[in-house]
Amino acid sequence: MCEIKPADESVEFRAAISQITSERAIAVHVRLGDYFQEDKFGILDTQYYLNALDEVDPQWRTRNIWVFSNDLDKAREMFIDISAQVPSITWVGDTGKSPVYSWQLMRHAKDFVVGNSTFSWWAAALRFDSAGKICAPQPWFRDMPTPNELLPLDWKKIESKFLTLERSA
């Protein structure tokens, strides 16, 4: 098997891997950023994430959640109600290095709630704990067909709920 990992793993990075693994955390991916400019992709709303968390583990409120996003400020706004329900949320954004650091860290989670993004799709598909549960949005996009055979049969499909984006004139 090919080893996929960052070229330079710092002490802090190895400690984060140890923490996410020992916590048997749920990785949640919230794709934002450029998705605000692409209406057809759609940005999943908080209700999708709540439904997916309930499916991953009905006891998710007792677990630590790691939220991965390319826009942590907006993700924090979206998750304000969820944040109040869990013992801990670890927020993982741009590490200042290659995105492979966040992606590699995400692969060490126990369970996954993927966003409609290949970033979290590949992290879940190449996860280290093959016994973990994975939930994914169905349909994948707001206004485009879901690619054929995108979601593996053992992934739980959760009805997509999308944010309504307001455009400035």
Short mmCIF file of N, CA and C in Angstrom, two decimals:
data_model
loop_
_atom_site.label_atom_id
_atom_site.label_comp_id
_atom_site.label_asym_id
_atom_site.label_seq_id
_atom_site.Cartn_x
_atom_site.Cartn_y
_atom_site.Cartn_z
N MET A 1 0.83 -1.18 0.00
CA MET A 1 0.00 0.00 0.00
C MET A 1 0.88 1.24 0.00
N CYS A 2 0.48 2.22 -0.77
CA CYS A 2 1.21 3.47 -0.88
C CYS A 2 0.96 4.33 0.37
N GLU A 3 2.00 4.86 0.91
CA GLU A 3 1.88 5.74 2.08
C GLU A 3 1.66 7.17 1.60
N ILE A 4 0.56 7.76 2.00
CA ILE A 4 0.24 9.14 1.64
C ILE A 4 0.35 9.96 2.92
N LYS A 5 1.28 10.90 2.95
CA LYS A 5 1.43 11.74 4.12
C LYS A 5 2.25 12.96 3.76
N PRO A 6 2.16 14.01 4.60
CA PRO A 6 2.96 15.21 4.35
C PRO A 6 4.45 14.89 4.44
N ALA A 7 5.23 15.63 3.72
CA ALA A 7 6.68 15.42 3.72
C ALA A 7 7.31 15.79 5.05
N ASP A 8 6.76 16.79 5.72
CA ASP A 8 7.34 17.29 6.96
C ASP A 8 6.28 17.27 8.06
N GLU A 9 6.36 16.30 8.96
CA GLU A 9 5.40 16.20 10.06
C GLU A 9 6.02 16.78 11.31
N SER A 10 5.48 17.90 11.78
CA SER A 10 5.98 18.55 12.98
C SER A 10 5.52 17.79 14.22
N VAL A 11 6.10 18.15 15.35
CA VAL A 11 5.70 17.57 16.63
C VAL A 11 4.23 17.90 16.89
N GLU A 12 3.82 19.13 16.58
CA GLU A 12 2.43 19.54 16.79
C GLU A 12 1.48 18.73 15.92
N PHE A 13 1.87 18.49 14.68
CA PHE A 13 1.04 17.72 13.77
C PHE A 13 0.88 16.28 14.27
N ARG A 14 1.96 15.67 14.68
CA ARG A 14 1.89 14.30 15.22
C ARG A 14 1.04 14.25 16.49
N ALA A 15 1.11 15.31 17.31
CA ALA A 15 0.28 15.37 18.52
C ALA A 15 -1.20 15.48 18.15
N ALA A 16 -1.53 16.24 17.12
CA ALA A 16 -2.92 16.35 16.67
C ALA A 16 -3.42 15.01 16.15
N ILE A 17 -2.60 14.28 15.42
CA ILE A 17 -2.98 12.94 14.94
C ILE A 17 -3.23 12.02 16.13
N SER A 18 -2.38 12.08 17.11
CA SER A 18 -2.57 11.26 18.30
C SER A 18 -3.87 11.62 19.01
N GLN A 19 -4.18 12.91 19.09
CA GLN A 19 -5.39 13.35 19.78
C GLN A 19 -6.65 12.92 19.03
N ILE A 20 -6.74 13.17 17.72
CA ILE A 20 -7.95 12.82 16.98
C ILE A 20 -8.17 11.30 17.00
N THR A 21 -7.08 10.55 16.97
CA THR A 21 -7.18 9.08 17.00
C THR A 21 -7.64 8.60 18.37
N SER A 22 -7.04 9.11 19.43
CA SER A 22 -7.41 8.65 20.77
C SER A 22 -8.82 9.06 21.16
N GLU A 23 -9.29 10.19 20.66
CA GLU A 23 -10.65 10.65 20.94
C GLU A 23 -11.70 9.87 20.15
N ARG A 24 -11.25 9.12 19.15
CA ARG A 24 -12.19 8.44 18.24
C ARG A 24 -13.22 9.45 17.76
N ALA A 25 -12.71 10.59 17.32
CA ALA A 25 -13.51 11.76 16.98
C ALA A 25 -14.34 11.55 15.72
N ILE A 26 -15.36 12.39 15.62
CA ILE A 26 -16.16 12.48 14.40
C ILE A 26 -15.59 13.65 13.60
N ALA A 27 -15.19 13.38 12.36
CA ALA A 27 -14.73 14.44 11.46
C ALA A 27 -15.93 14.96 10.68
N VAL A 28 -16.09 16.26 10.68
CA VAL A 28 -17.16 16.92 9.94
C VAL A 28 -16.51 17.91 8.99
N HIS A 29 -16.87 17.80 7.70
CA HIS A 29 -16.28 18.71 6.72
C HIS A 29 -17.34 19.69 6.21
N VAL A 30 -17.02 20.98 6.32
CA VAL A 30 -17.91 22.05 5.89
C VAL A 30 -17.22 22.83 4.78
N ARG A 31 -17.61 22.55 3.54
CA ARG A 31 -17.00 23.22 2.39
C ARG A 31 -17.71 24.55 2.17
N LEU A 32 -16.97 25.63 2.25
CA LEU A 32 -17.52 26.96 2.05
C LEU A 32 -16.69 27.68 1.00
N GLY A 33 -16.16 28.83 1.32
CA GLY A 33 -15.27 29.55 0.41
C GLY A 33 -15.83 29.73 -0.98
N ASP A 34 -15.18 29.11 -1.95
CA ASP A 34 -15.58 29.28 -3.35
C ASP A 34 -16.97 28.74 -3.65
N TYR A 35 -17.52 27.90 -2.80
CA TYR A 35 -18.87 27.39 -3.02
C TYR A 35 -19.91 28.50 -2.92
N PHE A 36 -19.58 29.62 -2.27
CA PHE A 36 -20.50 30.75 -2.23
C PHE A 36 -20.66 31.39 -3.61
N GLN A 37 -19.72 31.12 -4.50
CA GLN A 37 -19.76 31.69 -5.85
C GLN A 37 -20.36 30.73 -6.88
N GLU A 38 -20.68 29.51 -6.46
CA GLU A 38 -21.17 28.49 -7.38
C GLU A 38 -22.50 27.95 -6.88
N ASP A 39 -23.60 28.54 -7.35
CA ASP A 39 -24.94 28.15 -6.90
C ASP A 39 -25.26 26.68 -7.15
N LYS A 40 -24.76 26.12 -8.24
CA LYS A 40 -25.13 24.74 -8.59
C LYS A 40 -24.58 23.71 -7.61
N PHE A 41 -23.44 24.01 -6.99
CA PHE A 41 -22.87 23.08 -6.01
C PHE A 41 -23.72 23.06 -4.75
N GLY A 42 -23.98 24.22 -4.20
CA GLY A 42 -24.77 24.33 -2.98
C GLY A 42 -23.92 24.17 -1.73
N ILE A 43 -24.30 24.92 -0.71
CA ILE A 43 -23.65 24.82 0.60
C ILE A 43 -24.62 24.12 1.53
N LEU A 44 -24.18 23.01 2.07
CA LEU A 44 -25.02 22.23 2.98
C LEU A 44 -25.33 23.04 4.23
N ASP A 45 -26.58 22.95 4.69
CA ASP A 45 -26.95 23.73 5.87
C ASP A 45 -26.80 22.92 7.14
N THR A 46 -27.01 23.59 8.26
CA THR A 46 -26.83 22.97 9.58
C THR A 46 -27.73 21.76 9.77
N GLN A 47 -28.92 21.77 9.20
CA GLN A 47 -29.84 20.63 9.37
C GLN A 47 -29.26 19.35 8.77
N TYR A 48 -28.59 19.46 7.63
CA TYR A 48 -27.92 18.28 7.06
C TYR A 48 -26.92 17.73 8.07
N TYR A 49 -26.11 18.61 8.65
CA TYR A 49 -25.08 18.16 9.58
C TYR A 49 -25.69 17.54 10.84
N LEU A 50 -26.75 18.12 11.35
CA LEU A 50 -27.43 17.54 12.52
C LEU A 50 -27.98 16.15 12.19
N ASN A 51 -28.64 16.02 11.05
CA ASN A 51 -29.19 14.72 10.66
C ASN A 51 -28.09 13.68 10.47
N ALA A 52 -26.99 14.09 9.86
CA ALA A 52 -25.88 13.17 9.64
C ALA A 52 -25.23 12.77 10.96
N LEU A 53 -25.05 13.71 11.87
CA LEU A 53 -24.48 13.38 13.18
C LEU A 53 -25.37 12.38 13.92
N ASP A 54 -26.69 12.59 13.87
CA ASP A 54 -27.62 11.64 14.50
C ASP A 54 -27.47 10.24 13.90
N GLU A 55 -27.22 10.16 12.62
CA GLU A 55 -27.07 8.87 11.94
C GLU A 55 -25.73 8.22 12.26
N VAL A 56 -24.67 9.02 12.28
CA VAL A 56 -23.34 8.48 12.58
C VAL A 56 -23.31 7.87 13.97
N ASP A 57 -23.89 8.60 14.94
CA ASP A 57 -23.90 8.12 16.32
C ASP A 57 -25.00 8.86 17.08
N PRO A 58 -26.06 8.16 17.47
CA PRO A 58 -27.11 8.83 18.22
C PRO A 58 -26.59 9.49 19.51
N GLN A 59 -25.43 9.09 19.98
CA GLN A 59 -24.81 9.66 21.17
C GLN A 59 -23.73 10.69 20.82
N TRP A 60 -23.80 11.29 19.64
CA TRP A 60 -22.76 12.21 19.19
C TRP A 60 -22.55 13.38 20.15
N ARG A 61 -23.54 13.73 20.92
CA ARG A 61 -23.41 14.86 21.83
C ARG A 61 -22.44 14.57 22.98
N THR A 62 -22.04 13.32 23.14
CA THR A 62 -21.06 12.95 24.17
C THR A 62 -19.65 12.81 23.58
N ARG A 63 -19.51 13.04 22.29
CA ARG A 63 -18.23 12.82 21.62
C ARG A 63 -17.59 14.14 21.21
N ASN A 64 -16.31 14.06 20.95
CA ASN A 64 -15.58 15.22 20.43
C ASN A 64 -15.71 15.24 18.91
N ILE A 65 -15.93 16.42 18.40
CA ILE A 65 -16.10 16.62 16.97
C ILE A 65 -14.96 17.49 16.47
N TRP A 66 -14.44 17.13 15.32
CA TRP A 66 -13.42 17.92 14.66
C TRP A 66 -14.04 18.46 13.38
N VAL A 67 -14.16 19.78 13.29
CA VAL A 67 -14.74 20.41 12.12
C VAL A 67 -13.62 20.94 11.23
N PHE A 68 -13.63 20.49 9.99
CA PHE A 68 -12.65 20.89 8.99
C PHE A 68 -13.36 21.80 8.00
N SER A 69 -12.78 22.96 7.73
CA SER A 69 -13.42 23.88 6.80
C SER A 69 -12.39 24.81 6.17
N ASN A 70 -12.72 25.28 4.98
CA ASN A 70 -11.88 26.27 4.32
C ASN A 70 -12.32 27.69 4.67
N ASP A 71 -13.29 27.84 5.58
CA ASP A 71 -13.70 29.15 6.10
C ASP A 71 -14.21 28.94 7.53
N LEU A 72 -13.28 28.96 8.49
CA LEU A 72 -13.62 28.65 9.87
C LEU A 72 -14.58 29.66 10.49
N ASP A 73 -14.47 30.93 10.14
CA ASP A 73 -15.38 31.92 10.73
C ASP A 73 -16.83 31.62 10.36
N LYS A 74 -17.09 31.36 9.10
CA LYS A 74 -18.46 31.05 8.68
C LYS A 74 -18.91 29.69 9.21
N ALA A 75 -18.00 28.74 9.28
CA ALA A 75 -18.35 27.42 9.83
C ALA A 75 -18.74 27.55 11.31
N ARG A 76 -18.01 28.36 12.06
CA ARG A 76 -18.35 28.59 13.47
C ARG A 76 -19.74 29.20 13.61
N GLU A 77 -20.06 30.14 12.73
CA GLU A 77 -21.40 30.74 12.75
C GLU A 77 -22.47 29.69 12.50
N MET A 78 -22.23 28.82 11.51
CA MET A 78 -23.20 27.78 11.17
C MET A 78 -23.38 26.79 12.31
N PHE A 79 -22.32 26.54 13.08
CA PHE A 79 -22.31 25.49 14.09
C PHE A 79 -22.50 26.00 15.51
N ILE A 80 -22.95 27.22 15.66
CA ILE A 80 -23.08 27.79 17.01
C ILE A 80 -23.99 26.93 17.89
N ASP A 81 -25.11 26.44 17.35
CA ASP A 81 -26.01 25.59 18.16
C ASP A 81 -25.41 24.22 18.41
N ILE A 82 -24.72 23.67 17.44
CA ILE A 82 -24.07 22.37 17.60
C ILE A 82 -22.95 22.47 18.64
N SER A 83 -22.19 23.56 18.59
CA SER A 83 -21.08 23.75 19.53
C SER A 83 -21.52 23.68 20.98
N ALA A 84 -22.71 24.18 21.25
CA ALA A 84 -23.22 24.19 22.63
C ALA A 84 -23.65 22.80 23.10
N GLN A 85 -23.74 21.83 22.19
CA GLN A 85 -24.25 20.50 22.54
C GLN A 85 -23.18 19.44 22.74
N VAL A 86 -21.93 19.76 22.48
CA VAL A 86 -20.88 18.74 22.55
C VAL A 86 -19.80 19.14 23.55
N PRO A 87 -19.06 18.14 24.06
CA PRO A 87 -18.01 18.47 25.03
C PRO A 87 -16.88 19.28 24.41
N SER A 88 -16.62 19.05 23.13
CA SER A 88 -15.49 19.74 22.52
C SER A 88 -15.62 19.74 21.00
N ILE A 89 -15.31 20.87 20.41
CA ILE A 89 -15.14 20.95 18.96
C ILE A 89 -13.73 21.46 18.71
N THR A 90 -13.02 20.75 17.90
CA THR A 90 -11.70 21.20 17.45
C THR A 90 -11.88 21.72 16.03
N TRP A 91 -11.47 22.95 15.79
CA TRP A 91 -11.64 23.60 14.50
C TRP A 91 -10.34 23.49 13.72
N VAL A 92 -10.43 22.96 12.51
CA VAL A 92 -9.23 22.78 11.69
C VAL A 92 -9.45 23.49 10.36
N GLY A 93 -8.65 24.49 10.13
CA GLY A 93 -8.72 25.24 8.87
C GLY A 93 -7.41 25.15 8.14
N ASP A 94 -7.09 26.21 7.48
CA ASP A 94 -5.84 26.30 6.75
C ASP A 94 -4.69 26.28 7.75
N THR A 95 -3.83 25.31 7.63
CA THR A 95 -2.70 25.18 8.55
C THR A 95 -1.55 26.10 8.19
N GLY A 96 -1.69 26.82 7.08
CA GLY A 96 -0.58 27.65 6.61
C GLY A 96 0.38 26.87 5.77
N LYS A 97 0.11 25.57 5.66
CA LYS A 97 0.92 24.71 4.82
C LYS A 97 0.02 24.14 3.75
N SER A 98 0.43 23.10 3.14
CA SER A 98 -0.37 22.43 2.12
C SER A 98 -1.65 21.87 2.74
N PRO A 99 -2.77 21.85 1.99
CA PRO A 99 -4.01 21.24 2.49
C PRO A 99 -3.85 19.77 2.85
N VAL A 100 -2.77 19.14 2.43
CA VAL A 100 -2.57 17.73 2.74
C VAL A 100 -2.47 17.51 4.25
N TYR A 101 -2.06 18.51 5.01
CA TYR A 101 -1.98 18.37 6.46
C TYR A 101 -3.38 18.18 7.06
N SER A 102 -4.31 19.04 6.68
CA SER A 102 -5.69 18.91 7.17
C SER A 102 -6.30 17.60 6.68
N TRP A 103 -6.05 17.28 5.44
CA TRP A 103 -6.62 16.06 4.85
C TRP A 103 -6.08 14.82 5.56
N GLN A 104 -4.79 14.78 5.80
CA GLN A 104 -4.18 13.65 6.50
C GLN A 104 -4.72 13.54 7.91
N LEU A 105 -4.87 14.66 8.60
CA LEU A 105 -5.42 14.66 9.95
C LEU A 105 -6.85 14.12 9.94
N MET A 106 -7.66 14.57 8.98
CA MET A 106 -9.04 14.12 8.88
C MET A 106 -9.13 12.60 8.71
N ARG A 107 -8.22 12.02 7.99
CA ARG A 107 -8.22 10.57 7.75
C ARG A 107 -8.12 9.75 9.03
N HIS A 108 -7.64 10.35 10.11
CA HIS A 108 -7.45 9.65 11.38
C HIS A 108 -8.69 9.64 12.26
N ALA A 109 -9.78 10.29 11.83
CA ALA A 109 -11.01 10.30 12.63
C ALA A 109 -11.64 8.91 12.63
N LYS A 110 -12.53 8.69 13.58
CA LYS A 110 -13.26 7.41 13.66
C LYS A 110 -14.43 7.39 12.68
N ASP A 111 -15.27 8.43 12.73
CA ASP A 111 -16.46 8.51 11.90
C ASP A 111 -16.42 9.82 11.11
N PHE A 112 -17.23 9.87 10.03
CA PHE A 112 -17.17 11.01 9.12
C PHE A 112 -18.55 11.51 8.74
N VAL A 113 -18.68 12.83 8.71
CA VAL A 113 -19.81 13.50 8.07
C VAL A 113 -19.16 14.33 6.97
N VAL A 114 -19.27 13.85 5.74
CA VAL A 114 -18.58 14.52 4.64
C VAL A 114 -19.46 15.62 4.06
N GLY A 115 -18.79 16.65 3.58
CA GLY A 115 -19.46 17.69 2.83
C GLY A 115 -19.54 17.26 1.38
N ASN A 116 -20.14 18.08 0.55
CA ASN A 116 -20.24 17.76 -0.87
C ASN A 116 -18.97 18.24 -1.58
N SER A 117 -17.88 17.63 -1.19
CA SER A 117 -16.56 18.03 -1.65
C SER A 117 -15.66 16.80 -1.74
N THR A 118 -14.85 16.75 -2.76
CA THR A 118 -13.93 15.61 -2.89
C THR A 118 -12.88 15.61 -1.79
N PHE A 119 -12.63 16.74 -1.16
CA PHE A 119 -11.65 16.80 -0.07
C PHE A 119 -12.03 15.81 1.03
N SER A 120 -13.26 15.90 1.52
CA SER A 120 -13.68 14.98 2.58
C SER A 120 -14.04 13.61 2.03
N TRP A 121 -14.48 13.54 0.79
CA TRP A 121 -14.78 12.24 0.18
C TRP A 121 -13.53 11.37 0.21
N TRP A 122 -12.41 11.93 -0.25
CA TRP A 122 -11.16 11.15 -0.28
C TRP A 122 -10.64 10.85 1.13
N ALA A 123 -10.80 11.77 2.06
CA ALA A 123 -10.36 11.49 3.44
C ALA A 123 -11.14 10.32 4.01
N ALA A 124 -12.45 10.30 3.78
CA ALA A 124 -13.28 9.20 4.29
C ALA A 124 -12.97 7.90 3.54
N ALA A 125 -12.80 7.99 2.24
CA ALA A 125 -12.52 6.79 1.45
C ALA A 125 -11.18 6.16 1.83
N LEU A 126 -10.22 6.98 2.20
CA LEU A 126 -8.88 6.48 2.55
C LEU A 126 -8.62 6.57 4.06
N ARG A 127 -9.66 6.49 4.85
CA ARG A 127 -9.56 6.59 6.30
C ARG A 127 -8.72 5.43 6.87
N PHE A 128 -8.20 5.65 8.05
CA PHE A 128 -7.40 4.62 8.70
C PHE A 128 -8.27 3.62 9.45
N ASP A 129 -9.42 4.04 9.97
CA ASP A 129 -10.30 3.14 10.72
C ASP A 129 -11.45 2.69 9.81
N SER A 130 -11.30 1.54 9.23
CA SER A 130 -12.30 1.06 8.26
C SER A 130 -13.63 0.68 8.92
N ALA A 131 -13.67 0.61 10.24
CA ALA A 131 -14.92 0.27 10.92
C ALA A 131 -15.79 1.50 11.19
N GLY A 132 -15.27 2.67 10.95
CA GLY A 132 -16.02 3.90 11.20
C GLY A 132 -17.19 4.06 10.26
N LYS A 133 -18.15 4.87 10.69
CA LYS A 133 -19.33 5.16 9.86
C LYS A 133 -19.10 6.43 9.06
N ILE A 134 -19.72 6.46 7.88
CA ILE A 134 -19.60 7.62 7.01
C ILE A 134 -20.99 8.02 6.54
N CYS A 135 -21.30 9.30 6.69
CA CYS A 135 -22.54 9.86 6.15
C CYS A 135 -22.18 10.89 5.09
N ALA A 136 -22.97 10.89 4.02
CA ALA A 136 -22.72 11.80 2.90
C ALA A 136 -24.04 12.36 2.38
N PRO A 137 -23.99 13.56 1.79
CA PRO A 137 -25.22 14.18 1.30
C PRO A 137 -25.75 13.52 0.02
N GLN A 138 -27.08 13.43 -0.04
CA GLN A 138 -27.75 12.91 -1.24
C GLN A 138 -28.98 13.79 -1.48
N PRO A 139 -29.06 14.53 -2.56
CA PRO A 139 -28.09 14.59 -3.64
C PRO A 139 -26.81 15.34 -3.23
N TRP A 140 -25.76 15.09 -3.98
CA TRP A 140 -24.46 15.67 -3.71
C TRP A 140 -24.46 17.17 -3.97
N PHE A 141 -25.11 17.58 -5.05
CA PHE A 141 -25.16 18.98 -5.43
C PHE A 141 -26.58 19.53 -5.35
N ARG A 142 -26.69 20.83 -5.22
CA ARG A 142 -27.99 21.49 -5.19
C ARG A 142 -28.67 21.41 -6.56
N ASP A 143 -27.95 21.73 -7.62
CA ASP A 143 -28.58 21.87 -8.92
C ASP A 143 -27.77 21.22 -10.04
N MET A 144 -27.23 20.05 -9.77
CA MET A 144 -26.53 19.24 -10.77
C MET A 144 -26.73 17.78 -10.37
N PRO A 145 -26.68 16.88 -11.33
CA PRO A 145 -26.85 15.48 -10.95
C PRO A 145 -25.68 14.96 -10.11
N THR A 146 -25.99 14.05 -9.20
CA THR A 146 -24.94 13.38 -8.43
C THR A 146 -24.19 12.45 -9.38
N PRO A 147 -22.86 12.52 -9.40
CA PRO A 147 -22.11 11.62 -10.29
C PRO A 147 -22.45 10.15 -10.01
N ASN A 148 -22.55 9.37 -11.08
CA ASN A 148 -22.87 7.94 -10.94
C ASN A 148 -21.87 7.25 -10.03
N GLU A 149 -22.40 6.43 -9.14
CA GLU A 149 -21.61 5.59 -8.25
C GLU A 149 -20.61 6.37 -7.40
N LEU A 150 -20.93 7.63 -7.11
CA LEU A 150 -20.06 8.45 -6.28
C LEU A 150 -19.97 7.93 -4.85
N LEU A 151 -21.13 7.54 -4.31
CA LEU A 151 -21.17 7.15 -2.90
C LEU A 151 -21.15 5.64 -2.75
N PRO A 152 -20.15 5.11 -2.06
CA PRO A 152 -20.08 3.67 -1.83
C PRO A 152 -21.33 3.15 -1.12
N LEU A 153 -21.66 1.91 -1.35
CA LEU A 153 -22.87 1.32 -0.79
C LEU A 153 -22.91 1.34 0.73
N ASP A 154 -21.76 1.26 1.39
CA ASP A 154 -21.75 1.22 2.85
C ASP A 154 -21.78 2.62 3.49
N TRP A 155 -21.80 3.67 2.70
CA TRP A 155 -21.94 5.02 3.23
C TRP A 155 -23.42 5.33 3.36
N LYS A 156 -23.80 5.91 4.47
CA LYS A 156 -25.19 6.28 4.71
C LYS A 156 -25.49 7.60 3.99
N LYS A 157 -26.51 7.58 3.16
CA LYS A 157 -26.91 8.77 2.42
C LYS A 157 -27.92 9.55 3.25
N ILE A 158 -27.63 10.83 3.45
CA ILE A 158 -28.47 11.73 4.24
C ILE A 158 -29.06 12.77 3.31
N GLU A 159 -30.36 12.99 3.45
CA GLU A 159 -31.01 13.98 2.59
C GLU A 159 -30.31 15.33 2.72
N SER A 160 -29.94 15.89 1.58
CA SER A 160 -29.26 17.19 1.56
C SER A 160 -30.22 18.30 1.91
N LYS A 161 -29.71 19.22 2.65
CA LYS A 161 -30.38 20.49 2.94
C LYS A 161 -29.34 21.55 2.61
N PHE A 162 -29.75 22.56 1.82
CA PHE A 162 -28.80 23.57 1.37
C PHE A 162 -29.17 24.96 1.88
N LEU A 163 -28.17 25.79 2.12
CA LEU A 163 -28.39 27.18 2.48
C LEU A 163 -28.99 27.93 1.30
N THR A 164 -29.80 28.90 1.60
CA THR A 164 -30.30 29.81 0.58
C THR A 164 -29.35 30.99 0.57
N LEU A 165 -28.69 31.19 -0.56
CA LEU A 165 -27.71 32.25 -0.66
C LEU A 165 -28.35 33.52 -1.17
N GLU A 166 -28.04 34.62 -0.50
CA GLU A 166 -28.54 35.92 -0.93
C GLU A 166 -27.46 36.58 -1.76
N ARG A 167 -27.84 37.03 -2.93
CA ARG A 167 -26.90 37.71 -3.83
C ARG A 167 -27.10 39.21 -3.73
N SER A 168 -25.98 39.93 -3.67
CA SER A 168 -26.10 41.39 -3.69
C SER A 168 -26.18 41.85 -5.14
N ALA A 169 -26.96 42.87 -5.37
CA ALA A 169 -27.18 43.36 -6.75
C ALA A 169 -26.04 44.19 -7.25
#
